[in-house]
């Protein structure tokens, strides 16, 4: 699974490298996406962001 | 943009009366869409990003554009997650969502590369299939429906009805903000109000029929309790030994409509990046934006239950992003236009 993710990002990196003006922006976004994806694949027991937001929202409602 | 509702088709806070609240939300959608398109009609030569810069000034205009882009991006990854978790729940239960999402992302990347016009042509063709399927399943469901499932009518309080009207309004009408901003870049903007009114009425009737079909087929508690009532209800439709298990058509419909929806949202984000970073083409961002969408949707949701839990608060976020700020923009545009006219 992780190998497939690396392959996809490698192809995306090569596509982004070919671009002229927006190369830097594309590469920054790609690095961010790859970092997030790596975190999700390597650490499968992570707490999802939606869960954190929903809990905070519901806790706020209870406090009120 | 109503594609997600086709597959979900669940009840709102009004329970059995959701089909009525879907029709009532027309009264909210038409004024809201008027607020969206009025500035675009007033400043006919500018696109939505340029209008924000003109109305709020260069610096604040960019902040407003970034806010809209982030908001549309949230709708984008939520739409992708809705599709991937749908496929994982109903068919590929042991496959990773990343794996399902990669194929969806690749399809959308290609759709973005082909451009908005090709996407519009594609949706023009596919709407016939979706329409025929809807009519087909609705007619076939007449053999299996239980009319008493609709009763009792109006058993809810006014507050529950109003809350349900807002929920029906938020998804999919507020989600359509990006689509309206993109179609409004067409030079012939004066025809837009008429087109949008027809679209809103047609989609409200369609969603209402879908909910009624689900309610009459599987009954009230089930239509609220299930994650995908449309899928469940269509699986019950049989025509003797001749035809059964048509729920695969729900998956195909959802796939087609979601490819269009995700691509439209991604095009908006790419065009916004093009405007912000002053590059020549928006297509070059398609690869990175779709991969970022996939990564964020994986980080955001870990299960179908978590997704639907988040869906409960998602409508409030849509309200902040696509009601408050566009209304402010509308009033500023009226004031600015009057000022320009005086000069």
CSV table of C-alpha atoms in Angstrom, one decimal:
chain,number,residue,atom,x,y,z
A,1,UNK,CA,0.0,0.0,0.0
A,2,UNK,CA,2.7,2.4,1.0
A,3,UNK,CA,4.7,1.5,-2.1
A,4,UNK,CA,1.7,2.5,-4.2
A,5,UNK,CA,1.5,5.8,-2.4
A,6,UNK,CA,5.2,6.5,-3.0
A,7,UNK,CA,4.9,5.6,-6.7
A,8,UNK,CA,1.9,7.9,-7.2
A,9,UNK,CA,3.7,10.8,-5.5
A,10,UNK,CA,6.9,10.1,-7.4
A,11,UNK,CA,4.9,10.4,-10.7
A,12,UNK,CA,3.3,13.6,-9.4
A,13,UNK,CA,6.7,14.9,-8.5
A,14,UNK,CA,8.0,14.3,-12.0
A,15,UNK,CA,4.9,16.0,-13.5
A,16,UNK,CA,5.4,19.0,-11.2
A,17,UNK,CA,9.1,19.3,-12.0
A,18,UNK,CA,8.3,19.8,-15.6
A,19,UNK,CA,6.3,22.9,-15.0
A,20,UNK,CA,7.8,26.3,-15.3
A,21,UNK,CA,6.3,29.1,-13.2
A,22,UNK,CA,4.3,27.2,-10.7
A,23,UNK,CA,6.9,24.6,-10.0
A,24,UNK,CA,7.7,25.8,-6.4
A,25,UNK,CA,4.0,26.1,-5.4
A,26,UNK,CA,3.2,22.6,-6.8
A,27,UNK,CA,6.2,21.1,-5.0
A,28,UNK,CA,5.3,22.6,-1.7
A,29,UNK,CA,1.7,21.4,-1.9
A,30,UNK,CA,3.0,17.9,-3.0
A,31,UNK,CA,5.4,17.7,0.0
A,32,UNK,CA,2.5,18.7,2.4
A,33,UNK,CA,0.2,16.0,0.8
A,34,UNK,CA,2.9,13.4,1.0
A,35,UNK,CA,3.7,14.2,4.6
A,36,UNK,CA,0.0,13.8,5.6
A,37,UNK,CA,-0.4,10.6,3.6
A,38,UNK,CA,2.8,9.1,5.1
A,39,UNK,CA,1.5,10.0,8.6
A,40,UNK,CA,-1.8,8.3,7.9
A,41,UNK,CA,-0.3,5.1,6.4
A,42,UNK,CA,2.6,4.7,8.9
A,43,UNK,CA,0.6,5.6,12.0
A,44,UNK,CA,-2.8,3.8,11.5
A,45,UNK,CA,-4.0,4.4,15.1
A,46,UNK,CA,-4.1,8.2,14.6
A,47,UNK,CA,-7.0,10.2,15.9
A,48,UNK,CA,-9.0,11.6,13.0
A,49,UNK,CA,-9.4,15.4,12.6
A,50,UNK,CA,-13.2,15.1,12.2
A,51,UNK,CA,-13.4,13.3,15.5
A,52,UNK,CA,-11.4,16.0,17.3
A,53,UNK,CA,-13.6,18.8,15.7
A,54,UNK,CA,-16.9,17.0,16.4
A,55,UNK,CA,-15.9,16.3,20.1
A,56,UNK,CA,-14.8,19.9,20.5
A,57,UNK,CA,-18.1,21.1,19.0
A,58,UNK,CA,-20.2,18.8,21.1
A,59,UNK,CA,-18.3,19.7,24.3
A,60,UNK,CA,-18.9,23.4,23.5
A,61,UNK,CA,-22.6,22.7,23.2
A,62,UNK,CA,-22.7,20.9,26.5
A,63,UNK,CA,-20.8,23.8,28.3
A,64,UNK,CA,-23.3,26.3,27.0
B,1,UNK,CA,-24.3,18.7,-7.3
B,2,UNK,CA,-27.3,16.7,-6.0
B,3,UNK,CA,-25.5,13.4,-6.7
B,4,UNK,CA,-24.5,12.8,-3.1
B,5,UNK,CA,-28.1,13.2,-2.0
B,6,UNK,CA,-29.1,10.6,-4.6
B,7,UNK,CA,-27.0,8.0,-2.8
B,8,UNK,CA,-27.6,9.2,0.8
B,9,UNK,CA,-31.3,10.2,0.6
B,10,UNK,CA,-31.6,10.1,4.4
B,11,UNK,CA,-34.1,11.9,6.6
B,12,UNK,CA,-33.4,15.3,8.2
B,13,UNK,CA,-34.5,16.5,11.6
B,14,UNK,CA,-38.1,16.4,10.3
B,15,UNK,CA,-38.2,12.6,10.0
B,16,UNK,CA,-41.1,11.6,7.8
B,17,UNK,CA,-41.7,15.2,6.7
B,18,UNK,CA,-38.3,15.7,5.2
B,19,UNK,CA,-39.7,15.5,1.6
B,20,UNK,CA,-41.8,18.6,2.5
B,21,UNK,CA,-38.8,20.5,3.9
B,22,UNK,CA,-36.8,19.7,0.8
B,23,UNK,CA,-39.5,21.5,-1.3
B,24,UNK,CA,-39.7,24.3,1.3
B,25,UNK,CA,-35.9,25.0,0.9
B,26,UNK,CA,-36.6,26.3,-2.6
B,27,UNK,CA,-37.7,29.5,-0.8
B,28,UNK,CA,-34.2,29.8,0.8
B,29,UNK,CA,-32.2,28.7,-2.2
B,30,UNK,CA,-33.5,31.1,-4.8
B,31,UNK,CA,-32.8,34.3,-2.8
B,32,UNK,CA,-29.4,32.9,-1.8
B,33,UNK,CA,-28.5,32.2,-5.4
B,34,UNK,CA,-29.7,35.7,-6.3
B,35,UNK,CA,-27.2,37.0,-3.7
B,36,UNK,CA,-24.4,34.9,-5.3
B,37,UNK,CA,-25.0,36.1,-8.8
B,38,UNK,CA,-26.0,39.7,-8.4
B,39,UNK,CA,-22.4,41.0,-8.0
B,40,UNK,CA,-21.4,38.9,-11.0
B,41,UNK,CA,-24.1,40.5,-13.1
B,42,UNK,CA,-23.3,44.0,-11.9
B,43,UNK,CA,-19.6,43.6,-12.8
B,44,UNK,CA,-20.0,41.7,-16.0
B,45,UNK,CA,-16.5,41.9,-17.2
B,46,UNK,CA,-14.9,40.6,-14.0
B,47,UNK,CA,-14.7,37.0,-12.6
B,48,UNK,CA,-15.6,36.2,-9.0
B,49,UNK,CA,-12.0,36.5,-7.7
B,50,UNK,CA,-11.5,39.9,-9.4
B,51,UNK,CA,-14.8,41.1,-8.0
B,52,UNK,CA,-13.7,40.3,-4.4
B,53,UNK,CA,-10.4,42.2,-5.0
B,54,UNK,CA,-12.4,45.2,-6.4
B,55,UNK,CA,-14.9,45.2,-3.6
B,56,UNK,CA,-12.6,44.5,-0.6
B,57,UNK,CA,-9.4,46.1,-1.9
B,58,UNK,CA,-6.4,44.2,-3.1
B,59,UNK,CA,-5.2,42.8,0.3
B,60,UNK,CA,-8.6,42.0,1.9
B,61,UNK,CA,-9.8,40.7,-1.5
B,62,UNK,CA,-7.0,38.2,-1.5
B,63,UNK,CA,-7.9,37.1,2.1
B,64,UNK,CA,-11.6,36.7,1.1
B,65,UNK,CA,-10.5,34.6,-1.9
B,66,UNK,CA,-8.3,32.4,0.3
B,67,UNK,CA,-11.2,32.0,2.7
B,68,UNK,CA,-13.5,30.9,-0.1
B,69,UNK,CA,-10.8,28.6,-1.5
B,70,UNK,CA,-10.3,26.8,1.9
B,71,UNK,CA,-14.1,26.5,2.3
B,72,UNK,CA,-14.5,25.0,-1.2
B,73,UNK,CA,-11.5,22.7,-0.4
B,74,UNK,CA,-13.3,21.4,2.7
B,75,UNK,CA,-16.4,20.7,0.6
B,76,UNK,CA,-14.0,19.0,-1.9
B,77,UNK,CA,-12.4,16.5,0.5
B,78,UNK,CA,-15.7,15.9,2.2
B,79,UNK,CA,-17.2,14.9,-1.2
B,80,UNK,CA,-14.3,12.6,-1.9
B,81,UNK,CA,-14.5,11.0,1.5
B,82,UNK,CA,-18.3,10.6,1.1
B,83,UNK,CA,-17.6,8.6,-2.1
B,84,UNK,CA,-14.7,6.5,-0.8
B,85,UNK,CA,-16.5,5.6,2.4
B,86,UNK,CA,-19.6,4.7,0.4
B,87,UNK,CA,-17.7,2.3,-1.8
B,88,UNK,CA,-15.9,0.9,1.2
B,89,UNK,CA,-19.1,0.3,3.2
B,90,UNK,CA,-21.2,-1.2,0.5
B,91,UNK,CA,-18.8,-3.2,-1.6
B,92,UNK,CA,-15.0,-3.1,-1.0
B,93,UNK,CA,-15.1,-3.6,2.8
B,94,UNK,CA,-11.5,-4.8,3.2
B,95,UNK,CA,-9.9,-2.4,0.7
B,96,UNK,CA,-8.2,0.7,2.0
B,97,UNK,CA,-9.9,4.0,1.3
B,98,UNK,CA,-6.6,5.4,0.0
B,99,UNK,CA,-6.6,2.8,-2.7
B,100,UNK,CA,-10.3,3.6,-3.7
B,101,UNK,CA,-9.5,7.3,-3.5
B,102,UNK,CA,-6.4,7.1,-5.7
B,103,UNK,CA,-8.6,5.9,-8.7
B,104,UNK,CA,-11.2,8.6,-8.0
B,105,UNK,CA,-8.4,11.2,-7.7
B,106,UNK,CA,-6.8,10.1,-11.0
B,107,UNK,CA,-10.2,10.3,-12.8
B,108,UNK,CA,-10.8,13.8,-11.5
B,109,UNK,CA,-7.2,14.9,-12.5
B,110,UNK,CA,-8.0,13.8,-16.0
B,111,UNK,CA,-11.4,15.6,-15.9
B,112,UNK,CA,-9.7,18.8,-14.7
B,113,UNK,CA,-7.1,18.5,-17.5
B,114,UNK,CA,-9.9,18.3,-20.1
B,115,UNK,CA,-11.4,21.5,-18.8
B,116,UNK,CA,-14.7,22.9,-17.6
B,117,UNK,CA,-16.4,22.9,-21.0
B,118,UNK,CA,-15.7,19.2,-21.6
B,119,UNK,CA,-17.0,18.5,-18.0
B,120,UNK,CA,-20.1,20.5,-18.8
B,121,UNK,CA,-20.7,18.5,-22.0
B,122,UNK,CA,-20.1,15.2,-20.1
B,123,UNK,CA,-22.7,16.2,-17.4
B,124,UNK,CA,-25.1,17.2,-20.2
B,125,UNK,CA,-24.9,13.6,-21.5
B,126,UNK,CA,-24.9,11.9,-18.2
B,127,UNK,CA,-27.9,13.8,-16.8
B,128,UNK,CA,-30.1,11.7,-19.1
B,129,UNK,CA,-28.8,8.4,-17.6
B,130,UNK,CA,-29.3,9.7,-14.1
B,131,UNK,CA,-32.8,11.0,-15.0
B,132,UNK,CA,-33.9,7.8,-16.8
B,133,UNK,CA,-32.6,5.7,-13.8
B,134,UNK,CA,-34.5,7.9,-11.4
B,135,UNK,CA,-37.8,7.6,-13.4
B,136,UNK,CA,-37.2,3.9,-13.9
B,137,UNK,CA,-36.6,3.1,-10.2
B,138,UNK,CA,-39.5,5.3,-9.1
B,139,UNK,CA,-42.0,3.6,-11.5
B,140,UNK,CA,-40.7,0.1,-10.5
B,141,UNK,CA,-41.0,1.0,-6.8
B,142,UNK,CA,-44.8,1.3,-7.2
B,143,UNK,CA,-45.0,-2.5,-6.9
B,144,UNK,CA,-43.2,-2.6,-3.6
B,145,UNK,CA,-44.3,0.6,-1.7
B,146,UNK,CA,-46.3,0.8,1.5
B,147,UNK,CA,-48.4,4.0,1.3
B,148,UNK,CA,-49.0,4.0,5.1
B,149,UNK,CA,-45.3,4.7,5.7
B,150,UNK,CA,-45.9,8.4,4.9
B,151,UNK,CA,-48.3,8.9,7.8
B,152,UNK,CA,-48.6,10.7,10.1
B,153,UNK,CA,-47.9,14.0,8.4
B,154,UNK,CA,-46.7,17.1,10.2
B,155,UNK,CA,-46.0,15.3,13.5
B,156,UNK,CA,-42.9,17.6,14.1
B,157,UNK,CA,-42.6,20.9,15.9
B,158,UNK,CA,-42.0,24.1,13.8
B,159,UNK,CA,-38.4,24.3,15.1
B,160,UNK,CA,-37.7,20.8,13.9
B,161,UNK,CA,-39.2,21.6,10.5
B,162,UNK,CA,-37.1,24.8,10.2
B,163,UNK,CA,-34.0,22.9,11.2
B,164,UNK,CA,-34.7,20.3,8.5
B,165,UNK,CA,-35.3,23.0,5.9
B,166,UNK,CA,-31.8,24.4,6.7
B,167,UNK,CA,-30.2,21.0,6.5
B,168,UNK,CA,-31.8,20.3,3.1
B,169,UNK,CA,-30.7,23.8,2.0
B,170,UNK,CA,-27.1,23.4,3.2
B,171,UNK,CA,-26.6,20.1,1.3
B,172,UNK,CA,-26.5,20.4,-1.7
B,173,UNK,CA,-27.5,24.0,-2.3
B,174,UNK,CA,-24.8,25.8,-0.4
B,175,UNK,CA,-22.3,23.3,-1.7
B,176,UNK,CA,-23.1,24.5,-5.2
B,177,UNK,CA,-21.4,27.9,-4.5
B,178,UNK,CA,-18.2,27.0,-6.5
B,179,UNK,CA,-20.3,25.7,-9.4
B,180,UNK,CA,-22.3,29.0,-9.6
B,181,UNK,CA,-19.1,31.1,-9.4
B,182,UNK,CA,-17.6,29.0,-12.3
B,183,UNK,CA,-20.6,29.1,-14.6
B,184,UNK,CA,-21.0,32.8,-13.9
B,185,UNK,CA,-17.7,33.4,-15.7
B,186,UNK,CA,-19.7,32.9,-18.9
B,187,UNK,CA,-20.1,36.2,-20.8
B,188,UNK,CA,-23.9,35.8,-21.0
B,189,UNK,CA,-24.6,36.2,-17.3
B,190,UNK,CA,-28.0,37.8,-17.6
B,191,UNK,CA,-29.6,34.5,-18.4
B,192,UNK,CA,-28.2,33.0,-15.2
B,193,UNK,CA,-31.1,33.8,-12.8
B,194,UNK,CA,-33.7,32.1,-15.0
B,195,UNK,CA,-31.4,29.0,-15.4
B,196,UNK,CA,-30.7,28.8,-11.7
B,197,UNK,CA,-34.4,29.1,-10.7
B,198,UNK,CA,-35.3,26.2,-13.0
B,199,UNK,CA,-32.3,24.1,-11.6
B,200,UNK,CA,-33.3,24.7,-8.0
B,201,UNK,CA,-36.9,23.7,-8.6
B,202,UNK,CA,-36.0,20.6,-10.6
B,203,UNK,CA,-33.4,19.5,-8.1
B,204,UNK,CA,-35.7,20.0,-5.1
B,205,UNK,CA,-38.5,18.0,-6.8
B,206,UNK,CA,-35.9,15.2,-7.6
B,207,UNK,CA,-34.6,15.1,-4.1
B,208,UNK,CA,-38.1,15.1,-2.7
B,209,UNK,CA,-39.1,12.2,-5.0
B,210,UNK,CA,-36.0,10.2,-3.9
B,211,UNK,CA,-36.8,10.7,-0.2
B,212,UNK,CA,-40.5,9.8,-0.8
B,213,UNK,CA,-39.4,6.6,-2.7
B,214,UNK,CA,-37.0,5.6,0.2
B,215,UNK,CA,-39.6,6.4,2.8
B,216,UNK,CA,-42.4,4.4,1.1
B,217,UNK,CA,-40.1,1.5,0.5
B,218,UNK,CA,-38.2,1.0,3.8
B,219,UNK,CA,-40.3,3.0,6.3
B,220,UNK,CA,-39.5,5.7,8.7
B,221,UNK,CA,-37.1,4.5,11.4
B,222,UNK,CA,-35.0,2.8,8.7
B,223,UNK,CA,-34.8,5.8,6.5
B,224,UNK,CA,-33.2,7.7,9.3
B,225,UNK,CA,-31.1,5.0,10.9
B,226,UNK,CA,-29.4,3.8,7.7
B,227,UNK,CA,-26.3,5.5,6.3
B,228,UNK,CA,-27.3,4.9,2.7
B,229,UNK,CA,-31.1,4.5,2.5
B,230,UNK,CA,-31.3,5.0,-1.3
B,231,UNK,CA,-29.0,2.0,-1.8
B,232,UNK,CA,-31.1,-0.1,0.6
B,233,UNK,CA,-34.4,0.9,-0.8
B,234,UNK,CA,-33.5,0.3,-4.4
B,235,UNK,CA,-32.1,-3.2,-3.5
B,236,UNK,CA,-35.7,-4.0,-2.4
B,237,UNK,CA,-37.2,-3.3,-5.9
B,238,UNK,CA,-37.8,-6.5,-7.7
B,239,UNK,CA,-39.9,-7.3,-10.8
B,240,UNK,CA,-40.6,-11.0,-10.3
B,241,UNK,CA,-37.7,-13.2,-11.4
B,242,UNK,CA,-37.1,-10.9,-14.3
B,243,UNK,CA,-35.3,-8.0,-12.7
B,244,UNK,CA,-33.7,-7.5,-9.3
B,245,UNK,CA,-30.7,-6.0,-7.4
B,246,UNK,CA,-30.7,-2.7,-9.2
B,247,UNK,CA,-28.7,-1.0,-6.4
B,248,UNK,CA,-25.6,-1.2,-8.5
B,249,UNK,CA,-27.2,1.6,-10.6
B,250,UNK,CA,-27.1,3.8,-7.4
B,251,UNK,CA,-23.3,3.2,-7.2
B,252,UNK,CA,-22.9,4.1,-10.9
B,253,UNK,CA,-25.1,7.2,-10.5
B,254,UNK,CA,-23.1,8.3,-7.4
B,255,UNK,CA,-19.8,7.7,-9.2
B,256,UNK,CA,-20.8,9.8,-12.3
B,257,UNK,CA,-22.3,12.6,-10.3
B,258,UNK,CA,-19.4,12.7,-7.8
B,259,UNK,CA,-16.7,12.7,-10.5
B,260,UNK,CA,-18.4,15.8,-11.9
B,261,UNK,CA,-18.9,17.4,-8.5
B,262,UNK,CA,-15.3,16.8,-7.3
B,263,UNK,CA,-13.9,18.0,-10.6
B,264,UNK,CA,-15.9,21.2,-10.5
B,265,UNK,CA,-14.8,21.9,-6.9
B,266,UNK,CA,-11.2,21.1,-7.8
B,267,UNK,CA,-11.3,23.4,-10.8
B,268,UNK,CA,-12.5,26.3,-8.5
B,269,UNK,CA,-9.6,25.6,-6.2
B,270,UNK,CA,-7.1,25.4,-9.1
B,271,UNK,CA,-8.5,28.6,-10.7
B,272,UNK,CA,-8.2,30.4,-7.3
B,273,UNK,CA,-4.6,29.3,-7.0
B,274,UNK,CA,-4.0,30.5,-10.5
B,275,UNK,CA,-5.4,33.9,-9.6
B,276,UNK,CA,-3.6,34.1,-6.2
B,277,UNK,CA,-0.1,33.1,-7.6
B,278,UNK,CA,-0.7,34.8,-11.0
B,279,UNK,CA,0.2,31.8,-13.1
B,280,UNK,CA,-1.0,31.3,-16.7
B,281,UNK,CA,-2.8,27.9,-16.5
B,282,UNK,CA,-5.0,26.4,-13.7
B,283,UNK,CA,-4.6,22.8,-15.0
B,284,UNK,CA,-1.1,22.5,-13.7
B,285,UNK,CA,-2.4,22.5,-10.1
B,286,UNK,CA,-4.8,19.6,-10.7
B,287,UNK,CA,-2.3,16.8,-9.8
B,288,UNK,CA,-1.2,18.3,-6.5
B,289,UNK,CA,-4.7,19.5,-5.5
B,290,UNK,CA,-6.2,16.1,-6.0
B,291,UNK,CA,-3.4,14.4,-4.1
B,292,UNK,CA,-3.8,16.9,-1.3
B,293,UNK,CA,-7.5,16.3,-1.2
B,294,UNK,CA,-7.0,12.6,-1.0
B,295,UNK,CA,-4.4,13.0,1.8
B,296,UNK,CA,-6.6,15.4,3.8
B,297,UNK,CA,-9.7,13.2,3.4
B,298,UNK,CA,-7.7,10.2,4.8
B,299,UNK,CA,-6.5,12.3,7.7
B,300,UNK,CA,-10.0,13.7,8.4
B,301,UNK,CA,-12.1,10.5,8.5
B,302,UNK,CA,-11.3,7.1,9.8
B,303,UNK,CA,-14.7,5.4,9.5
B,304,UNK,CA,-18.2,5.9,8.0
B,305,UNK,CA,-19.5,6.5,11.5
B,306,UNK,CA,-17.0,9.4,12.0
B,307,UNK,CA,-17.9,10.8,8.6
B,308,UNK,CA,-21.6,10.9,9.4
B,309,UNK,CA,-20.9,12.3,12.9
B,310,UNK,CA,-18.9,15.2,11.2
B,311,UNK,CA,-21.8,15.6,8.7
B,312,UNK,CA,-24.0,16.8,11.6
B,313,UNK,CA,-21.8,19.9,12.1
B,314,UNK,CA,-20.8,20.3,8.5
B,315,UNK,CA,-24.0,22.2,7.7
B,316,UNK,CA,-23.1,24.9,10.2
B,317,UNK,CA,-19.7,25.4,8.6
B,318,UNK,CA,-21.4,25.7,5.2
B,319,UNK,CA,-23.7,28.4,6.6
B,320,UNK,CA,-20.7,30.5,7.9
B,321,UNK,CA,-18.7,30.1,4.6
B,322,UNK,CA,-21.5,30.4,2.0
B,323,UNK,CA,-24.2,32.5,3.6
B,324,UNK,CA,-22.6,35.2,5.7
B,325,UNK,CA,-19.6,36.3,3.5
B,326,UNK,CA,-21.5,36.2,0.2
B,327,UNK,CA,-24.3,38.4,1.8
B,328,UNK,CA,-21.7,40.9,2.9
B,329,UNK,CA,-20.2,40.9,-0.6
B,330,UNK,CA,-23.7,41.4,-2.1
B,331,UNK,CA,-24.4,44.5,0.0
B,332,UNK,CA,-20.9,46.0,-0.6
B,333,UNK,CA,-21.4,45.4,-4.4
B,334,UNK,CA,-24.7,47.2,-4.3
B,335,UNK,CA,-23.1,50.2,-2.5
B,336,UNK,CA,-20.1,50.2,-4.8
B,337,UNK,CA,-22.1,50.0,-7.9
B,338,UNK,CA,-24.3,52.9,-6.9
B,339,UNK,CA,-21.2,54.9,-6.1
B,340,UNK,CA,-19.7,54.0,-9.5
B,341,UNK,CA,-22.9,55.0,-11.3
B,342,UNK,CA,-22.9,58.4,-9.6
B,343,UNK,CA,-19.4,59.1,-10.8
